[in-house]
CSV table of C-alpha atoms in Angstrom, one decimal:
chain,number,residue,atom,x,y,z
A,27,MET,CA,1.1,-15.7,11.6
A,28,PHE,CA,1.5,-14.4,15.2
A,29,ARG,CA,4.4,-16.8,15.8
A,30,PHE,CA,6.0,-15.7,12.5
A,31,ILE,CA,5.9,-12.1,13.6
A,32,VAL,CA,7.2,-12.8,17.1
A,33,ARG,CA,10.1,-14.9,15.7
A,34,ARG,CA,11.1,-12.2,13.3
A,35,LEU,CA,11.1,-9.6,16.1
A,36,LEU,CA,13.2,-11.8,18.3
A,37,GLN,CA,15.7,-12.3,15.5
A,38,LEU,CA,16.3,-8.5,15.7
A,39,ILE,CA,18.2,-8.8,19.0
A,40,PRO,CA,21.1,-11.0,17.9
A,41,THR,CA,21.2,-9.2,14.5
A,42,LEU,CA,21.6,-5.7,16.0
A,43,PHE,CA,24.0,-7.0,18.6
A,44,GLY,CA,26.2,-8.5,15.9
A,45,LEU,CA,26.0,-5.3,13.9
A,46,SER,CA,27.1,-3.2,16.9
A,47,ILE,CA,30.2,-5.4,17.4
A,48,LEU,CA,31.2,-5.3,13.7
A,49,LEU,CA,30.7,-1.6,13.6
A,50,PHE,CA,32.7,-1.0,16.8
A,51,ILE,CA,35.6,-3.2,15.6
A,52,TRP,CA,35.6,-1.5,12.1
A,53,LEU,CA,35.7,2.0,13.5
A,54,HIS,CA,38.5,1.1,15.9
A,55,ARG,CA,40.5,-0.3,12.9
A,56,LEU,CA,40.3,2.9,10.9
A,57,PRO,CA,43.7,4.5,10.5
A,58,GLY,CA,44.5,7.6,12.5
A,59,GLY,CA,42.0,8.3,15.2
A,60,PRO,CA,39.9,11.1,16.7
A,61,GLU,CA,43.1,12.6,18.1
A,62,THR,CA,44.4,13.1,14.6
A,63,ALA,CA,41.1,14.8,13.5
A,64,ILE,CA,41.3,17.1,16.5
A,65,LEU,CA,45.0,17.9,16.6
A,66,GLY,CA,46.0,17.4,13.0
A,67,GLU,CA,49.2,15.7,11.8
A,68,ARG,CA,51.4,18.0,13.9
A,69,GLY,CA,50.0,16.9,17.3
A,70,THR,CA,52.7,15.8,19.8
A,71,PRO,CA,52.6,12.4,21.4
A,72,GLU,CA,51.7,13.9,24.8
A,73,SER,CA,48.7,15.8,23.4
A,74,ARG,CA,47.6,12.7,21.5
A,75,ALA,CA,47.8,10.7,24.6
A,76,ALA,CA,45.8,13.3,26.6
A,77,ILE,CA,43.1,13.3,23.9
A,78,ARG,CA,42.8,9.5,24.0
A,79,ARG,CA,42.7,9.6,27.8
A,80,ASN,CA,39.9,12.2,27.8
A,81,LEU,CA,37.9,10.3,25.3
A,82,GLY,CA,38.4,7.0,27.2
A,83,LEU,CA,40.2,5.4,24.2
A,84,ASP,CA,43.0,4.1,26.5
A,85,GLU,CA,40.6,1.9,28.5
A,86,PRO,CA,40.1,-1.9,27.7
A,87,ILE,CA,38.1,-2.6,24.6
A,88,LEU,CA,35.2,-4.2,26.4
A,89,ILE,CA,34.7,-1.2,28.6
A,90,GLN,CA,34.8,1.0,25.6
A,91,TYR,CA,32.2,-1.2,23.9
A,92,GLY,CA,30.0,-1.2,27.0
A,93,ARG,CA,30.1,2.6,27.1
A,94,PHE,CA,29.4,2.7,23.3
A,95,MET,CA,26.2,0.5,23.7
A,96,ARG,CA,24.9,2.6,26.7
A,97,ARG,CA,25.2,5.7,24.7
A,98,MET,CA,23.5,4.2,21.7
A,99,LEU,CA,20.6,3.0,23.8
A,100,ARG,CA,20.2,6.5,25.3
A,101,LEU,CA,20.6,8.0,21.8
A,102,ASP,CA,23.5,10.0,23.2
A,103,LEU,CA,25.6,10.0,20.0
A,104,GLY,CA,28.1,12.7,21.2
A,105,THR,CA,29.4,15.8,19.4
A,106,SER,CA,30.8,15.9,15.9
A,107,ILE,CA,34.5,16.7,15.8
A,108,SER,CA,34.2,18.7,12.6
A,109,THR,CA,31.0,20.7,13.0
A,110,LYS,CA,31.0,20.9,16.9
A,111,ARG,CA,27.3,20.1,16.9
A,112,GLU,CA,25.4,17.2,18.4
A,113,VAL,CA,25.4,14.2,16.2
A,114,THR,CA,21.7,13.6,16.8
A,115,THR,CA,21.0,17.1,15.5
A,116,GLU,CA,23.1,16.5,12.4
A,117,PHE,CA,21.3,13.3,11.8
A,118,LEU,CA,17.8,14.7,12.3
A,119,GLN,CA,18.7,17.6,9.9
A,120,ARG,CA,20.1,15.4,7.1
A,121,PHE,CA,18.3,12.1,7.3
A,122,PRO,CA,14.9,13.5,6.1
A,123,GLY,CA,16.5,14.6,2.8
A,124,THR,CA,17.9,11.1,2.3
A,125,VAL,CA,14.5,9.6,3.1
A,126,GLU,CA,12.7,11.9,0.6
A,127,LEU,CA,15.3,11.1,-2.1
A,128,ALA,CA,15.2,7.4,-1.5
A,129,LEU,CA,11.4,7.3,-1.5
A,130,THR,CA,11.3,9.3,-4.7
A,131,ALA,CA,13.7,6.9,-6.4
A,132,MET,CA,11.8,3.8,-5.1
A,133,ILE,CA,8.4,5.2,-6.2
A,134,ILE,CA,9.8,5.7,-9.7
A,135,ALA,CA,11.5,2.3,-9.7
A,136,ILE,CA,8.4,0.4,-8.4
A,137,GLY,CA,5.9,2.4,-10.4
A,138,VAL,CA,7.7,1.8,-13.7
A,139,GLY,CA,9.6,-1.5,-13.0
A,140,ILE,CA,6.8,-3.8,-11.9
A,141,PRO,CA,4.3,-3.0,-14.7
A,142,LEU,CA,7.1,-3.1,-17.3
A,143,GLY,CA,8.5,-6.4,-16.0
A,144,TYR,CA,5.0,-7.9,-16.0
A,145,LEU,CA,4.2,-6.7,-19.5
A,146,ALA,CA,7.6,-8.0,-20.7
A,147,ALA,CA,6.8,-11.4,-19.3
A,148,ARG,CA,3.3,-11.5,-20.7
A,149,LYS,CA,4.6,-10.4,-24.1
A,150,ARG,CA,7.6,-12.7,-24.1
A,151,ALA,CA,9.9,-12.6,-27.2
A,152,THR,CA,8.3,-9.4,-28.5
A,153,ILE,CA,9.8,-6.0,-29.2
A,154,LEU,CA,8.6,-4.9,-25.7
A,155,ASP,CA,10.3,-7.8,-24.0
A,156,HIS,CA,13.6,-7.3,-25.9
A,157,ALA,CA,13.5,-3.5,-25.2
A,158,SER,CA,12.9,-4.0,-21.5
A,159,VAL,CA,15.8,-6.5,-21.2
A,160,VAL,CA,18.2,-4.2,-23.1
A,161,GLY,CA,17.0,-1.2,-21.2
A,162,SER,CA,17.5,-2.9,-17.9
A,163,LEU,CA,21.0,-3.9,-18.8
A,164,ILE,CA,21.8,-0.4,-19.8
A,165,GLY,CA,20.3,0.9,-16.5
A,166,ILE,CA,22.5,-1.4,-14.5
A,167,CYS,CA,25.7,-0.7,-16.5
A,168,ILE,CA,25.5,3.1,-16.5
A,169,PRO,CA,27.2,4.6,-13.4
A,170,VAL,CA,24.8,6.6,-11.3
A,171,PHE,CA,27.1,9.6,-11.1
A,172,PHE,CA,27.5,9.7,-14.9
A,173,LEU,CA,23.7,9.6,-15.4
A,174,ALA,CA,23.3,12.3,-12.7
A,175,TYR,CA,25.8,14.6,-14.5
A,176,VAL,CA,24.1,14.0,-17.9
A,177,LEU,CA,20.6,14.8,-16.4
A,178,LYS,CA,22.0,17.8,-14.6
A,179,ALA,CA,23.8,19.1,-17.7
A,180,ILE,CA,20.8,18.7,-20.1
A,181,PHE,CA,17.7,19.3,-18.1
A,182,ALA,CA,19.0,21.7,-15.4
A,183,GLU,CA,21.9,23.7,-17.0
A,184,ASN,CA,21.0,23.7,-20.7
A,185,LEU,CA,17.2,23.6,-20.8
A,186,GLY,CA,16.6,25.0,-17.3
A,187,TRP,CA,13.6,22.9,-16.7
A,188,PHE,CA,14.7,21.7,-13.2
A,189,PRO,CA,16.9,23.1,-10.4
A,190,SER,CA,20.5,21.9,-10.5
A,191,SER,CA,21.3,21.6,-6.8
A,192,GLY,CA,19.9,21.7,-3.3
A,193,ARG,CA,16.6,20.5,-1.8
A,194,GLN,CA,14.6,23.7,-2.0
A,195,ASP,CA,15.0,27.3,-3.2
A,196,PRO,CA,16.3,29.2,-0.1
A,197,THR,CA,14.4,32.4,-1.2
A,198,ILE,CA,11.1,30.8,-0.6
A,199,GLY,CA,11.4,31.0,3.2
A,200,ALA,CA,9.5,27.9,4.0
A,201,THR,CA,8.5,26.9,7.5
A,202,ARG,CA,10.4,24.0,8.9
A,203,ILE,CA,8.7,21.5,11.2
A,204,THR,CA,10.0,18.0,10.5
A,205,ASN,CA,12.8,18.8,8.0
A,206,PHE,CA,10.9,16.8,5.4
A,207,PHE,CA,10.5,19.7,3.0
A,208,VAL,CA,7.6,18.2,1.0
A,209,LEU,CA,5.7,17.2,4.2
A,210,ASP,CA,6.4,20.5,5.8
A,211,GLY,CA,4.9,22.4,2.8
A,212,LEU,CA,1.8,20.2,2.9
A,213,MET,CA,1.4,20.6,6.7
A,214,THR,CA,1.7,24.3,6.6
A,215,ARG,CA,-0.2,24.6,3.3
A,216,GLU,CA,2.7,26.4,1.7
A,217,TRP,CA,2.0,24.8,-1.6
A,218,ASP,CA,4.7,26.6,-3.4
A,219,ALA,CA,7.3,25.3,-1.0
A,220,ALA,CA,6.0,21.7,-1.3
A,221,ALA,CA,6.0,21.9,-5.1
A,222,ASP,CA,9.5,23.4,-5.2
A,223,ALA,CA,10.8,20.6,-2.9
A,224,LEU,CA,9.2,18.0,-5.2
A,225,TRP,CA,10.7,19.7,-8.3
A,226,HIS,CA,14.2,19.5,-6.7
A,227,LEU,CA,13.7,15.7,-6.2
A,228,VAL,CA,12.9,14.9,-9.8
A,229,LEU,CA,16.4,14.8,-11.4
A,230,PRO,CA,18.3,13.2,-8.4
A,231,GLY,CA,15.3,10.8,-8.0
A,232,ILE,CA,15.5,9.6,-11.6
A,233,ALA,CA,19.3,9.2,-11.4
A,234,LEU,CA,19.1,7.2,-8.2
A,235,ALA,CA,16.2,5.1,-9.5
A,236,SER,CA,18.1,3.9,-12.5
A,237,ILE,CA,19.7,0.8,-11.0
A,238,PRO,CA,16.7,-0.2,-8.7
A,239,LEU,CA,14.4,0.2,-11.7
A,240,ALA,CA,16.6,-2.1,-13.9
A,241,ILE,CA,16.8,-4.7,-11.1
A,242,ILE,CA,13.0,-4.7,-10.4
A,243,VAL,CA,12.2,-5.0,-14.1
A,244,ARG,CA,14.4,-8.1,-14.4
A,245,ILE,CA,13.3,-9.7,-11.1
A,246,THR,CA,9.6,-9.1,-12.0
A,247,ARG,CA,10.0,-10.5,-15.5
A,248,ALA,CA,11.8,-13.6,-14.3
A,249,SER,CA,9.4,-14.2,-11.5
A,250,VAL,CA,6.2,-13.7,-13.6
A,251,LEU,CA,7.6,-16.1,-16.3
A,252,GLU,CA,8.3,-18.7,-13.6
A,253,VAL,CA,4.7,-18.4,-12.2
A,254,LEU,CA,3.1,-18.4,-15.6
A,255,GLY,CA,4.6,-21.9,-16.2
A,256,GLU,CA,3.1,-23.3,-13.0
A,257,ASP,CA,0.3,-25.9,-13.1
A,258,PHE,CA,-2.0,-23.9,-10.9
A,259,VAL,CA,-2.1,-21.0,-13.4
A,260,ARG,CA,-2.9,-23.4,-16.2
A,261,THR,CA,-5.6,-25.0,-14.0
A,262,ALA,CA,-7.1,-21.6,-13.3
A,263,GLU,CA,-7.2,-20.7,-17.0
A,264,ALA,CA,-8.8,-24.1,-17.8
A,265,LYS,CA,-11.5,-23.4,-15.2
A,266,GLY,CA,-12.5,-20.4,-17.3
A,267,LEU,CA,-11.4,-17.7,-14.8
A,268,THR,CA,-11.1,-14.3,-16.4
A,269,GLU,CA,-7.7,-12.9,-17.2
A,270,ASN,CA,-7.9,-10.2,-14.5
A,271,VAL,CA,-8.7,-12.8,-11.8
A,272,VAL,CA,-5.8,-15.1,-12.9
A,273,ARG,CA,-3.5,-12.2,-13.1
A,274,ARG,CA,-4.4,-10.7,-9.7
A,275,ARG,CA,-5.0,-13.8,-7.6
A,276,HIS,CA,-2.5,-16.3,-9.0
A,277,VAL,CA,0.2,-14.6,-11.1
A,278,LEU,CA,1.0,-11.3,-9.4
A,279,ARG,CA,0.5,-12.5,-5.8
A,280,ASN,CA,2.9,-15.3,-6.2
A,281,ALA,CA,5.3,-13.4,-8.4
A,282,MET,CA,5.6,-10.6,-5.9
A,283,LEU,CA,7.5,-12.6,-3.2
A,284,PRO,CA,11.0,-12.3,-4.7
A,285,VAL,CA,10.1,-8.7,-5.9
A,286,ALA,CA,9.2,-7.7,-2.4
A,287,THR,CA,12.5,-9.0,-1.0
A,288,THR,CA,14.4,-7.1,-3.7
A,289,ILE,CA,12.5,-3.9,-3.0
A,290,GLY,CA,13.3,-4.2,0.7
A,291,LEU,CA,17.0,-4.7,0.1
A,292,LEU,CA,17.1,-1.8,-2.4
A,293,THR,CA,15.2,0.5,-0.1
A,294,GLY,CA,17.4,-0.2,2.8
A,295,GLY,CA,20.4,0.4,0.7
A,296,LEU,CA,19.1,3.8,-0.6
A,297,LEU,CA,18.3,4.9,3.0
A,298,SER,CA,21.9,4.4,3.9
A,299,GLY,CA,22.7,7.4,1.7
A,300,ALA,CA,23.4,8.0,-1.9
A,301,VAL,CA,26.8,9.5,-1.8
A,302,LEU,CA,27.4,10.2,-5.5
A,303,THR,CA,23.9,11.4,-6.3
A,304,GLU,CA,23.9,13.7,-3.2
A,305,THR,CA,27.3,15.0,-4.2
A,306,VAL,CA,26.4,15.8,-7.8
A,307,PHE,CA,23.2,17.7,-6.9
A,308,ALA,CA,24.6,19.2,-3.7
A,309,PHE,CA,21.7,17.5,-1.9
A,310,SER,CA,21.9,17.7,1.9
A,311,GLY,CA,21.7,14.1,2.9
A,312,ILE,CA,23.6,11.6,5.1
A,313,GLY,CA,25.5,9.9,2.4
A,314,ALA,CA,27.8,12.8,1.5
A,315,PHE,CA,28.1,13.7,5.1
A,316,ILE,CA,29.3,10.2,6.1
A,317,ALA,CA,31.9,10.3,3.3
A,318,GLU,CA,33.1,13.6,4.5
A,319,SER,CA,33.2,12.3,8.1
A,320,ILE,CA,35.4,9.3,7.0
A,321,SER,CA,37.9,11.6,5.4
A,322,GLN,CA,38.0,13.8,8.5
A,323,ARG,CA,38.0,10.8,11.0
A,324,ASP,CA,34.9,12.2,12.7
A,325,TYR,CA,34.4,9.1,14.9
A,326,PRO,CA,31.2,10.3,16.8
A,327,VAL,CA,29.4,10.9,13.5
A,328,LEU,CA,30.6,7.6,12.0
A,329,MET,CA,29.5,5.6,15.1
A,330,GLY,CA,26.2,7.3,15.4
A,331,PHE,CA,25.2,7.6,11.8
A,332,ILE,CA,26.2,4.1,10.7
A,333,MET,CA,24.6,2.4,13.7
A,334,ILE,CA,21.3,4.2,13.2
A,335,ILE,CA,21.4,3.4,9.4
A,336,ALA,CA,22.1,-0.2,10.2
A,337,VAL,CA,19.1,-0.3,12.5
A,338,VAL,CA,16.9,1.4,9.8
A,339,TYR,CA,18.2,-1.1,7.2
A,340,VAL,CA,17.3,-4.1,9.5
A,341,LEU,CA,13.8,-2.6,10.3
A,342,VAL,CA,13.0,-2.1,6.6
A,343,ASN,CA,13.8,-5.7,5.8
A,344,LEU,CA,11.8,-6.7,8.9
A,345,ILE,CA,8.8,-4.9,7.4
A,346,VAL,CA,9.4,-6.8,4.2
A,347,ASP,CA,9.5,-10.1,6.0
A,348,LEU,CA,6.2,-9.2,7.8
A,349,SER,CA,4.6,-8.3,4.5
A,350,TYR,CA,5.0,-12.0,3.5
A,351,SER,CA,2.2,-12.8,5.9
A,352,PHE,CA,-0.1,-10.8,3.7
A,353,ILE,CA,1.3,-11.8,0.3
A,354,ASP,CA,2.0,-15.5,0.9
A,355,PRO,CA,-0.9,-17.5,2.3
A,356,ARG,CA,1.5,-20.3,3.4
A,357,VAL,CA,2.8,-18.0,6.1
A,358,ARG,CA,-0.7,-17.5,7.5
A,359,VAL,CA,-1.3,-21.2,7.5
A,360,ARG,CA,1.8,-21.8,9.6
């Protein structure tokens, strides 16, 4: 198992190096440039050239890439062109909101998806099975922004059960420590602030969880059906093992491997920002900010945010790979 963990950690180096090259090339291929964002469309050729010279964009591409990597390693992400604030400050202010929203969505998706997928497989060809298959198809087909608008219109605006926008009621005056509003409320024992932050996460969390929930249901159902047909399961049942033992030791443990992979990919994707959901609910996260930065050609924000998000995505999937050593006994044997 130790070799498996070391090998996975070493694989991070070429992966992150390749991501940095792809990101750097992509950003330099974007139309316009930072000089357009700073000067606008009416900038003169002389002023544009001066901006590019001051930013070092007239130097060879390899020198620019080397400077880019040095700044990334020092976490010196520069200053946002649009907000005039440090990119690191912007990220630390907005990323906690995206993390809270992504975790809420994944808790809903995992908490409902895995039990429902397992029950659908165990009750194959029943009403529950058919309903789960149809429901998962509907969840995949419905656009997230449409579901978000429906939930907002019904439960926030018409019924008034949930807040319609934001991460927290600004009139509460909650203490900020980590910018994780729920965690801050728990740490400072401001229970009303923590409850209000959780209440603001319900509707966007449900909307964002729709597609991951549908995928997890289908993957779990298919994986459990495959494991149930294996010889070792029938052998365990023939030995007289109880249903709980067979389900826990043999079925779920082996069926969770593809489910864990799927959860890792989905979680990494949600942590990269939910642009549509954050926009509908005016949720302060990194997704909507990145979309805005693309339209404004805010290159420092794009470079910093996307590189950090790529690292987070890789680390999440590394954690999933390492979890195999606890789920799959074959990894420990190797």
